Structures are given as C-alpha cells and as structure tokens.
Short mmCIF file of N, CA and C in Angstrom, two decimals:
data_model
loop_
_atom_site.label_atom_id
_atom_site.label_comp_id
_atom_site.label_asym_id
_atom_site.label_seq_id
_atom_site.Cartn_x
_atom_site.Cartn_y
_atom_site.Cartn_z
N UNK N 795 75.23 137.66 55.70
CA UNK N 795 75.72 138.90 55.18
C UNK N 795 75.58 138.88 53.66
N UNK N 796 74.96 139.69 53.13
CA UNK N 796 75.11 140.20 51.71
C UNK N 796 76.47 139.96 50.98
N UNK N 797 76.58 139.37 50.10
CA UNK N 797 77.72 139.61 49.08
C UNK N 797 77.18 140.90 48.41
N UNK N 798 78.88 141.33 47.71
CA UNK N 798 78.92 142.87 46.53
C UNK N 798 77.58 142.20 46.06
N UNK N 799 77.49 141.20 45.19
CA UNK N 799 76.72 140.67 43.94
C UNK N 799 75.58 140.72 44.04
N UNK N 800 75.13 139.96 45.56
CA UNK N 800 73.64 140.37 45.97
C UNK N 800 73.37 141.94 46.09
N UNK N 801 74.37 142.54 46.60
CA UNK N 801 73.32 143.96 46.98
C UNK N 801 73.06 144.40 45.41
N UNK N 802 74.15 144.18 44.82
CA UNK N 802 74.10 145.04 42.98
C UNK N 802 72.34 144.50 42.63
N UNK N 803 72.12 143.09 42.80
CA UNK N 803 71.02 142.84 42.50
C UNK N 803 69.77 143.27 43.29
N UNK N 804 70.01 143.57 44.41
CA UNK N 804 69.11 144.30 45.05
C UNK N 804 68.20 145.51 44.59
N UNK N 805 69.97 146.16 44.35
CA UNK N 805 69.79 147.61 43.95
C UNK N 805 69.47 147.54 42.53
N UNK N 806 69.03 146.41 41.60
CA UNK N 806 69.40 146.81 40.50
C UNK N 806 67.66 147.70 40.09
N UNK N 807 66.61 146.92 40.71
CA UNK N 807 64.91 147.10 40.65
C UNK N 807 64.95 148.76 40.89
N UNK N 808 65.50 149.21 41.93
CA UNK N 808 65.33 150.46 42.13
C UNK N 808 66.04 151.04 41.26
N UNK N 809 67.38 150.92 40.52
CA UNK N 809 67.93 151.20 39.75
C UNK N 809 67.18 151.83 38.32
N UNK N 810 66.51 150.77 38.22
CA UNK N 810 65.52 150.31 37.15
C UNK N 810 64.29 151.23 36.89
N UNK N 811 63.87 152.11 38.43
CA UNK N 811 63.17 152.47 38.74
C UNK N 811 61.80 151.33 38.73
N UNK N 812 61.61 150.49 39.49
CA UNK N 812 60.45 149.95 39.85
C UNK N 812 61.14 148.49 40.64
N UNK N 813 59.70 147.67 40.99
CA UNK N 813 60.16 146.57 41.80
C UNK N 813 60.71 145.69 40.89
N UNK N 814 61.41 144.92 41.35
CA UNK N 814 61.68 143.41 41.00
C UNK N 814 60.52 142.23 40.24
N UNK N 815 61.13 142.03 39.01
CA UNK N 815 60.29 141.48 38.07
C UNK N 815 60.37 140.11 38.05
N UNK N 816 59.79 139.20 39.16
CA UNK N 816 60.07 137.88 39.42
C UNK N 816 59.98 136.78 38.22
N UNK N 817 61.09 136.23 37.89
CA UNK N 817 60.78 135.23 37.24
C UNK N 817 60.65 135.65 35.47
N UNK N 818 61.26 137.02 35.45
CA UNK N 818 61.30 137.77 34.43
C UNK N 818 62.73 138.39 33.80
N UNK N 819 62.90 138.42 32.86
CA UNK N 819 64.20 139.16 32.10
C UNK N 819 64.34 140.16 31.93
N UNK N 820 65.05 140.83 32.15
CA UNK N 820 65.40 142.36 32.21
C UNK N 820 66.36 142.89 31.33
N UNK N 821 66.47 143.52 30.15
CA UNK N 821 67.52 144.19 29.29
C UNK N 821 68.44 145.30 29.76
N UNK N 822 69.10 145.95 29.34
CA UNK N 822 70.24 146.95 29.70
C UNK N 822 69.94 147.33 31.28
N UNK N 823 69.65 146.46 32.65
CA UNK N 823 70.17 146.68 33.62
C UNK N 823 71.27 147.35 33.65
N UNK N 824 71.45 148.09 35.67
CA UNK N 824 72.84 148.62 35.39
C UNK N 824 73.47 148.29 36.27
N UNK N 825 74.10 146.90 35.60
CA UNK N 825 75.38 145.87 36.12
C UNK N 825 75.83 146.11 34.52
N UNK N 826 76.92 146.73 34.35
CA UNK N 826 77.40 146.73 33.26
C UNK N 826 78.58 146.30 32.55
N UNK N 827 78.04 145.66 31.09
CA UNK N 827 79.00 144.83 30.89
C UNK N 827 79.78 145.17 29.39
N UNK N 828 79.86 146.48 29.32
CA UNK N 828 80.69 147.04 28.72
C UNK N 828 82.09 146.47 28.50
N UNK N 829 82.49 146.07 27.34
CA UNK N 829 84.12 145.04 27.48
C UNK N 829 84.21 143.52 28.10
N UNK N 830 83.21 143.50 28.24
CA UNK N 830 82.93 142.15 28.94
C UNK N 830 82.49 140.71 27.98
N UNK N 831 82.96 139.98 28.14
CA UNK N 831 82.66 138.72 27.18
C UNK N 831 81.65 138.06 27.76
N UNK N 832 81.03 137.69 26.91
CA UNK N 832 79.37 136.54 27.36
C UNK N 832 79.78 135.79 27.89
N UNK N 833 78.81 135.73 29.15
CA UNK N 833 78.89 134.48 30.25
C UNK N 833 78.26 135.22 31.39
N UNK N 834 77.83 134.30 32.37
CA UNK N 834 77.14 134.87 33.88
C UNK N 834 78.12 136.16 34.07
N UNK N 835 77.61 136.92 34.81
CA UNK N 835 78.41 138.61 35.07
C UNK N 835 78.51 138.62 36.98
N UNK N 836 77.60 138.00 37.53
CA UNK N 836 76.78 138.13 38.96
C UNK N 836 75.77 137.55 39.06
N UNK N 837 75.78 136.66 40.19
CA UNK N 837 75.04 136.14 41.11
C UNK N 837 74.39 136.32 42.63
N UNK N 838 73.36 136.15 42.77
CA UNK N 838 72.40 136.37 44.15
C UNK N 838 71.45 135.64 44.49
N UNK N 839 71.17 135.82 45.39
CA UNK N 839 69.96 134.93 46.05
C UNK N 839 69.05 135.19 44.84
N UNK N 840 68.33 136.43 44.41
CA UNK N 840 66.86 136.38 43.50
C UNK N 840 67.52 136.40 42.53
N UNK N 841 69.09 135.81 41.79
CA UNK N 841 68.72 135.57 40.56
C UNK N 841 70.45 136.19 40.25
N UNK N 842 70.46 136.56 38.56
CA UNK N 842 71.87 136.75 38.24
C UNK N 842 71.94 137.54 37.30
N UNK N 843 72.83 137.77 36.56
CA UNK N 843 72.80 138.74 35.36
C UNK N 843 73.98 138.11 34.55
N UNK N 844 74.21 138.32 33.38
CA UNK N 844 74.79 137.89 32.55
C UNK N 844 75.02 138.79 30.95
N UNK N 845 75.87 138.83 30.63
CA UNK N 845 76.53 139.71 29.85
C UNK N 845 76.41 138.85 28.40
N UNK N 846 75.43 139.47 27.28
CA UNK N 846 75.23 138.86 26.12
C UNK N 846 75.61 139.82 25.01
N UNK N 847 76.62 140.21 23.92
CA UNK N 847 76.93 141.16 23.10
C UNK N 847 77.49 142.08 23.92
N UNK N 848 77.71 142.50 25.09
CA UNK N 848 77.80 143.25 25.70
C UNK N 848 76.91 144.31 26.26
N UNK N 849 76.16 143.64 26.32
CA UNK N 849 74.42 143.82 27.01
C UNK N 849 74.44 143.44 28.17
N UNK N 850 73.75 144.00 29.09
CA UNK N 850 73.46 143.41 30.02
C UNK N 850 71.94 142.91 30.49
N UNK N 851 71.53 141.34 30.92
CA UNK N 851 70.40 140.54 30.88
C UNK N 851 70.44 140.43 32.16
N UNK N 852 69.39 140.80 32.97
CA UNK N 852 69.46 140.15 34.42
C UNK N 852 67.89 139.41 34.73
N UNK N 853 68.07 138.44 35.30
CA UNK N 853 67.11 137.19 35.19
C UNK N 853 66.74 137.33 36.35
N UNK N 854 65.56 137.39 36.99
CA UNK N 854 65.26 137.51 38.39
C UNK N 854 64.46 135.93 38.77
N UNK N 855 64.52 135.00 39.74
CA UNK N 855 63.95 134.04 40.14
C UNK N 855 62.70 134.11 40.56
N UNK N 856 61.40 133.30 40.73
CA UNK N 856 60.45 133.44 41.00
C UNK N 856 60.34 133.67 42.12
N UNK N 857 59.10 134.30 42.93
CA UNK N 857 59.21 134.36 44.78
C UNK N 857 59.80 133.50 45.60
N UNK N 858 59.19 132.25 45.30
CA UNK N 858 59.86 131.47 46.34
C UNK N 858 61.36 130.35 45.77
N UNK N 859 61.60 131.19 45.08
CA UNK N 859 63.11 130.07 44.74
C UNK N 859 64.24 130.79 44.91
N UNK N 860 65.15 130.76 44.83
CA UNK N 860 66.56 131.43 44.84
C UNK N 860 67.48 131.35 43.92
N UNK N 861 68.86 131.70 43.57
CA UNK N 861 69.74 131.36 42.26
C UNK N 861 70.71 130.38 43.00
N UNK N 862 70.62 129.22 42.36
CA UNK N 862 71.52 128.31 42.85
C UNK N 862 73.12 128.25 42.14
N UNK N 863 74.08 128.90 42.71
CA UNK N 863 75.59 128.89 41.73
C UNK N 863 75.57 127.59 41.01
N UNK N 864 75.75 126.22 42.03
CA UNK N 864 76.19 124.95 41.36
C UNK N 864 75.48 124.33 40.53
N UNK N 865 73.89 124.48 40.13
CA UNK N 865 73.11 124.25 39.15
C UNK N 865 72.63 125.24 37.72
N UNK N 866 73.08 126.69 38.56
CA UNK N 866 73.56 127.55 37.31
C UNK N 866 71.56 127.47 37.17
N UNK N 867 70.72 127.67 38.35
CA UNK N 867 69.19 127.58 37.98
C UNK N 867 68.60 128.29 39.02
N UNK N 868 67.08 128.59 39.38
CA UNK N 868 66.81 129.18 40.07
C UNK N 868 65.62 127.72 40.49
N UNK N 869 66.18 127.50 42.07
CA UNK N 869 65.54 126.03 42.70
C UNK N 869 65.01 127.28 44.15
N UNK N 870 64.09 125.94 44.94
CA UNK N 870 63.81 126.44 45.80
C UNK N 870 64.34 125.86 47.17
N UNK N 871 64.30 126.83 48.34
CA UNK N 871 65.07 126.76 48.99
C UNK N 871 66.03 125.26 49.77
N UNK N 872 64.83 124.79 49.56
CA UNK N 872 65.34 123.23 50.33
C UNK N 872 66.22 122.56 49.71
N UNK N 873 66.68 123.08 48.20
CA UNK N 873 67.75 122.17 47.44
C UNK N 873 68.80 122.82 47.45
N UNK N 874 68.56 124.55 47.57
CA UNK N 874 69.55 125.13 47.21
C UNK N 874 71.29 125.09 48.03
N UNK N 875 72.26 125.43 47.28
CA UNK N 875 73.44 125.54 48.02
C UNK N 875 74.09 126.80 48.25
N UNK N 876 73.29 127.79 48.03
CA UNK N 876 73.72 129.29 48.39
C UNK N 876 74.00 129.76 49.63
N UNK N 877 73.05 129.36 50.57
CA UNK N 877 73.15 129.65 52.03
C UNK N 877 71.85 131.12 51.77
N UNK N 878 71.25 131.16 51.09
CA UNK N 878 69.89 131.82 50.92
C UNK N 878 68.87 130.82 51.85
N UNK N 879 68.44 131.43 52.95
CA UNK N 879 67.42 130.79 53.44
C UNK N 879 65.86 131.52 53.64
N UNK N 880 66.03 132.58 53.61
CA UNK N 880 64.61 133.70 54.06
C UNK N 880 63.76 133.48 52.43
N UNK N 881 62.49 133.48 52.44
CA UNK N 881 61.64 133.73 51.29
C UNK N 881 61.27 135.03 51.60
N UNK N 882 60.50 135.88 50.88
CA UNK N 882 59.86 136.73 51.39
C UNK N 882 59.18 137.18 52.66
N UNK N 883 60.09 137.57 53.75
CA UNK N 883 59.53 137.93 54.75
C UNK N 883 58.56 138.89 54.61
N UNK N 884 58.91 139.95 53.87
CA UNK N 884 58.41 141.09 53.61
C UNK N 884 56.81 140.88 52.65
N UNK N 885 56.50 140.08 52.38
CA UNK N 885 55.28 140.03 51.66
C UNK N 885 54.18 140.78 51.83
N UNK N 886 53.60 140.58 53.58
CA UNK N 886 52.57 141.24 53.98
C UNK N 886 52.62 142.14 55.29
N UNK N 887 54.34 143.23 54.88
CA UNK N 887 54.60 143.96 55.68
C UNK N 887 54.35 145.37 55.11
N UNK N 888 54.35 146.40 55.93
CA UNK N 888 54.44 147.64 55.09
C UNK N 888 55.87 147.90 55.20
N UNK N 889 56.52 149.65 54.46
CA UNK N 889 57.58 149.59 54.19
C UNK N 889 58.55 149.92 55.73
N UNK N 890 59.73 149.51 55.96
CA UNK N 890 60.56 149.73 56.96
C UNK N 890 61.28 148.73 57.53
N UNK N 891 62.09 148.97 58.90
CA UNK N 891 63.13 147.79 59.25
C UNK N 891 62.35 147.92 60.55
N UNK N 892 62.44 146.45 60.30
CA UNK N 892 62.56 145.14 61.40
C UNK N 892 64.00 144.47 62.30
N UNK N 893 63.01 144.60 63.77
CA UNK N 893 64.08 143.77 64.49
C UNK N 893 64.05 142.13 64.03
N UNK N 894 65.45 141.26 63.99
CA UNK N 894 65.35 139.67 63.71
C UNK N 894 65.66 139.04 64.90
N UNK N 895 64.57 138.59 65.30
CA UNK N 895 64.51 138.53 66.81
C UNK N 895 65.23 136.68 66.89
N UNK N 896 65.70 136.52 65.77
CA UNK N 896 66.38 135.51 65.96
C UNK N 896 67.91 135.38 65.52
N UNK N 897 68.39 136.75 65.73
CA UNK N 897 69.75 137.44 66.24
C UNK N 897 69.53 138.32 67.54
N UNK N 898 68.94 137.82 68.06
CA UNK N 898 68.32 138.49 69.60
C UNK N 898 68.77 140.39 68.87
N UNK N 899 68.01 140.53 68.16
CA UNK N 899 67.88 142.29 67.71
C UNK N 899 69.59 142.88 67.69
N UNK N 900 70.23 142.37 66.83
CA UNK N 900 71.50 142.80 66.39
C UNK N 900 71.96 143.07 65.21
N UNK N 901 70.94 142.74 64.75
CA UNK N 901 70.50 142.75 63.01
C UNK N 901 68.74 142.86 62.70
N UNK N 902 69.18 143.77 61.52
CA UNK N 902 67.87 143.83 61.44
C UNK N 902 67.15 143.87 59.56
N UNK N 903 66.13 143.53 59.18
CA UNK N 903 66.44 143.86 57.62
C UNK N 903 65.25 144.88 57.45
N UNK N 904 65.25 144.74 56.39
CA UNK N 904 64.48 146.05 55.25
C UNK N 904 63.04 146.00 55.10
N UNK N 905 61.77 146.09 54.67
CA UNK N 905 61.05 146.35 53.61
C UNK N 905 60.80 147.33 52.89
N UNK N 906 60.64 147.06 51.50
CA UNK N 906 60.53 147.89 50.52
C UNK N 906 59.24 147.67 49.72
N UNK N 907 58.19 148.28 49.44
CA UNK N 907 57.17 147.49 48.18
C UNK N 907 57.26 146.52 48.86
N UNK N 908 56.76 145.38 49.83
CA UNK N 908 56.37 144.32 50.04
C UNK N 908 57.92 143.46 49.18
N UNK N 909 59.04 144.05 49.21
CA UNK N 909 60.10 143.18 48.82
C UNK N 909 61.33 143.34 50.19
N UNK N 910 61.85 141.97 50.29
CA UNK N 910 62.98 142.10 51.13
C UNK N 910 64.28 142.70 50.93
N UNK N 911 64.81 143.39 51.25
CA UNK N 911 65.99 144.15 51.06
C UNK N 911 67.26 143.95 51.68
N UNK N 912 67.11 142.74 52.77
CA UNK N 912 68.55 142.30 53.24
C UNK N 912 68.58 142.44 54.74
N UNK N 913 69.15 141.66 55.13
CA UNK N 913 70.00 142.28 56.66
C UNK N 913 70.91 143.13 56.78
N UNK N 914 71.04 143.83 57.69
CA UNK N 914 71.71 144.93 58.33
C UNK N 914 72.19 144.76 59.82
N UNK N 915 73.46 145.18 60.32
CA UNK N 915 73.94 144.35 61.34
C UNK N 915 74.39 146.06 62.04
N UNK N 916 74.01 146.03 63.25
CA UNK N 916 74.18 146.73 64.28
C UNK N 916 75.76 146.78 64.45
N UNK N 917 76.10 147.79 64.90
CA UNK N 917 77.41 147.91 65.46
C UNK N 917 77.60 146.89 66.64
N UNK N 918 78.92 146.51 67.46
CA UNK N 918 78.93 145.97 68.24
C UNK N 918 78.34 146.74 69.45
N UNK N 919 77.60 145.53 70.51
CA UNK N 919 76.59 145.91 71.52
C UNK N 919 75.65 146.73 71.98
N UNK N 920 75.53 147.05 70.31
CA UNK N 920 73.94 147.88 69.87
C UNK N 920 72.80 146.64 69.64
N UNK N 921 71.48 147.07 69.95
CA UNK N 921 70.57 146.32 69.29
C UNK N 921 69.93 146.88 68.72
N UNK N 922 68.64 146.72 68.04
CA UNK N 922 68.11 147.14 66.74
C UNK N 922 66.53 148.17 67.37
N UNK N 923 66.87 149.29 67.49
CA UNK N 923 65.23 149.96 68.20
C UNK N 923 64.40 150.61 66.97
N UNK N 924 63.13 149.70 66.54
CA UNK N 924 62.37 149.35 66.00
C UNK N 924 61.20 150.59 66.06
N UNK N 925 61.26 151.17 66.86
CA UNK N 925 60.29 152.47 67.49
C UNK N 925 60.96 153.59 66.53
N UNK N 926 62.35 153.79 66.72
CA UNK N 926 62.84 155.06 66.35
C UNK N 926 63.93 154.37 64.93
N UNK N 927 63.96 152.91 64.38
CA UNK N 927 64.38 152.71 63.08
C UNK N 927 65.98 152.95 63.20
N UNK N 928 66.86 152.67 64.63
CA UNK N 928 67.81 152.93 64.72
C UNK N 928 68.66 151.92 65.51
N UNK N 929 69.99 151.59 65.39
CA UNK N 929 70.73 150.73 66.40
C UNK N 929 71.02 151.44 67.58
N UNK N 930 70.76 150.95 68.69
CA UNK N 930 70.76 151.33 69.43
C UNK N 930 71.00 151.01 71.13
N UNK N 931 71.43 151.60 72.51
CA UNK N 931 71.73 150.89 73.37
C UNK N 931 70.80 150.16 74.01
N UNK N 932 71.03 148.12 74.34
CA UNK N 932 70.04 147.81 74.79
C UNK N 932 69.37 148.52 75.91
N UNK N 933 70.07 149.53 76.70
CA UNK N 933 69.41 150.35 77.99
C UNK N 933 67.81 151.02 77.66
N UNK N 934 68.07 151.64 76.34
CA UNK N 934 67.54 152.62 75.70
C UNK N 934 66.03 152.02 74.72
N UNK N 935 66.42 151.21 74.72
CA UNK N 935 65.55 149.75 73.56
C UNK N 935 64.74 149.18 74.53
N UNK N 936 63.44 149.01 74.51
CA UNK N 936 62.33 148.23 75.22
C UNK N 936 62.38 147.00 74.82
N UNK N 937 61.94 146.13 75.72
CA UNK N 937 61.27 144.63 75.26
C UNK N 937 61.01 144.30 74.05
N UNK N 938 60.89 143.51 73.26
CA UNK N 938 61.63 142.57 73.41
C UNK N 938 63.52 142.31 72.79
N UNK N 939 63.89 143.82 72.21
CA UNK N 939 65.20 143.98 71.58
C UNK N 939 66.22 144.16 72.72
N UNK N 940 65.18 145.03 73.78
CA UNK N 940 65.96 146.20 74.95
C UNK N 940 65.67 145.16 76.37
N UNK N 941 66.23 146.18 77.09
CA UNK N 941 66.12 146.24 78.43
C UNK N 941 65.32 147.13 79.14
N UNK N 942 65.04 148.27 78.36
CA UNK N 942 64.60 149.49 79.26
C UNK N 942 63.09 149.16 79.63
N UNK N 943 62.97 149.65 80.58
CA UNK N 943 61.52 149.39 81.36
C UNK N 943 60.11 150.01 80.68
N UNK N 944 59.39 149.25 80.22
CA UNK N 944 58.29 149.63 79.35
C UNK N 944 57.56 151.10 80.22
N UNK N 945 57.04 152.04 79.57
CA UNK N 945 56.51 153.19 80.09
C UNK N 945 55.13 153.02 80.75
N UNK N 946 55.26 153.83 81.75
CA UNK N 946 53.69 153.64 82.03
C UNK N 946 53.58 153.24 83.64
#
C-alpha cells in the first residue's frame, strides 16, 4: 500500500506537468514547505523532497533504485529497507491498469508515460476486470482474474 508520502511523490511529476526526472533535482515542487525548517520534508520509494530556505527540492532516484529511509540514499532494490520491491513494471507498457496476477487480480496498478503509478486494491471480493478497467465480480471477469466462461 502506498504511504501519504509516496503518492505526494507520485503526484508530484504530473503536478509539475511532465514525467518524473530520474536521478534529477527538482526546484519549487508542490510539496510545500512554506514555515518549514531545512531538513528531509517526505519520503518514497523514487526518492524524497526536502525543504531548503523554505524551498522546496525534490530529488528523484534513478530507474532502478529506490529511497532508502535508514541510509538517507537512493540504493537498489536488494539492499533496500523500504519494503519497495517493483522496478519499473511499466517500462514497455502502454498507458492503463493492469491486473497483479500475483494478488490473484485484487489489486491492480497503473501505467502512465511508461511510469508506474502504484497499486490499487479492489473492494472486498471484487477482482480487477482488465477489459473494461474496472473492479469487478469474479462471475463477470474472464480468465485469468474471473470465472466467467470465455465467449464463443
């Protein structure tokens, strides 16, 4: 599940109006740190932001690494202690949601621009129908999310 902190950083690229600037610094983002004293502001999987003069700096991690809290760095996944495990699923997808067929379709995440946008979790004893981009009853949901009997 997303923390507040991750989605802020999610949202911050679109915010920004454009994608996510890997491995790059970003000025007056809007995580704002108006009244705020220098020091980290928020943390996420791609990275953190931090409050300088009362500016706001947000640092995005390279593709394949993540923001590690306890090293205060951006490592890659095998060291990290975030509980960030996905790299870019979304790399060489077009834009839309996906079933995660390793929540047997109860969750499902995003693409955006060839960027990942998160998981999303179905209501209870909905699964994720991938055809029509909606949670939905497994009755109603085909193979491999559903039950319902393929057409034809």
């Amino acid at each position: 599940m997303l923390s507040f902190i991750s989605m802020i950083l999610l949202a911050l690229p679109m915010a920004l109006g454009g994608q996510p600037v890997y491995g790059k610094t970003i000025h007056n983002s809007a995580f704002d740190c108006t009244g705020k004293a220098d020091g980290l502001a928020g943390i996420g999987c791609d990275g953190y932001v931090e409050c300088i003069g009362q500016k706001n700096v947000t640092h995005f991690c390279t593709l394949y690494e993540y923001f590690d809290r306890d090293t205060t760095s951006c490592i890659g996944t095998t060291n990290n202690h975030t509980g960030c495990t996905h790299f870019n699923v979304c790399k060489n997808m077009t834009d839309g949601r996906y079933p995660d067929f390793e929540k047997n379709c109860q969750t499902y995440f995003t693409c955006h621009g060839k960027n990942f946008f998160g998981h999303q979790y179905c209501p209870a004893g909905l699964v994720f129908d991938q055809a029509l981009e909606i949670c939905n009853w497994a009755t109603s949901v085909p193979f491999p999310c559903g039950t319902k009997p393929a057409a034809g």
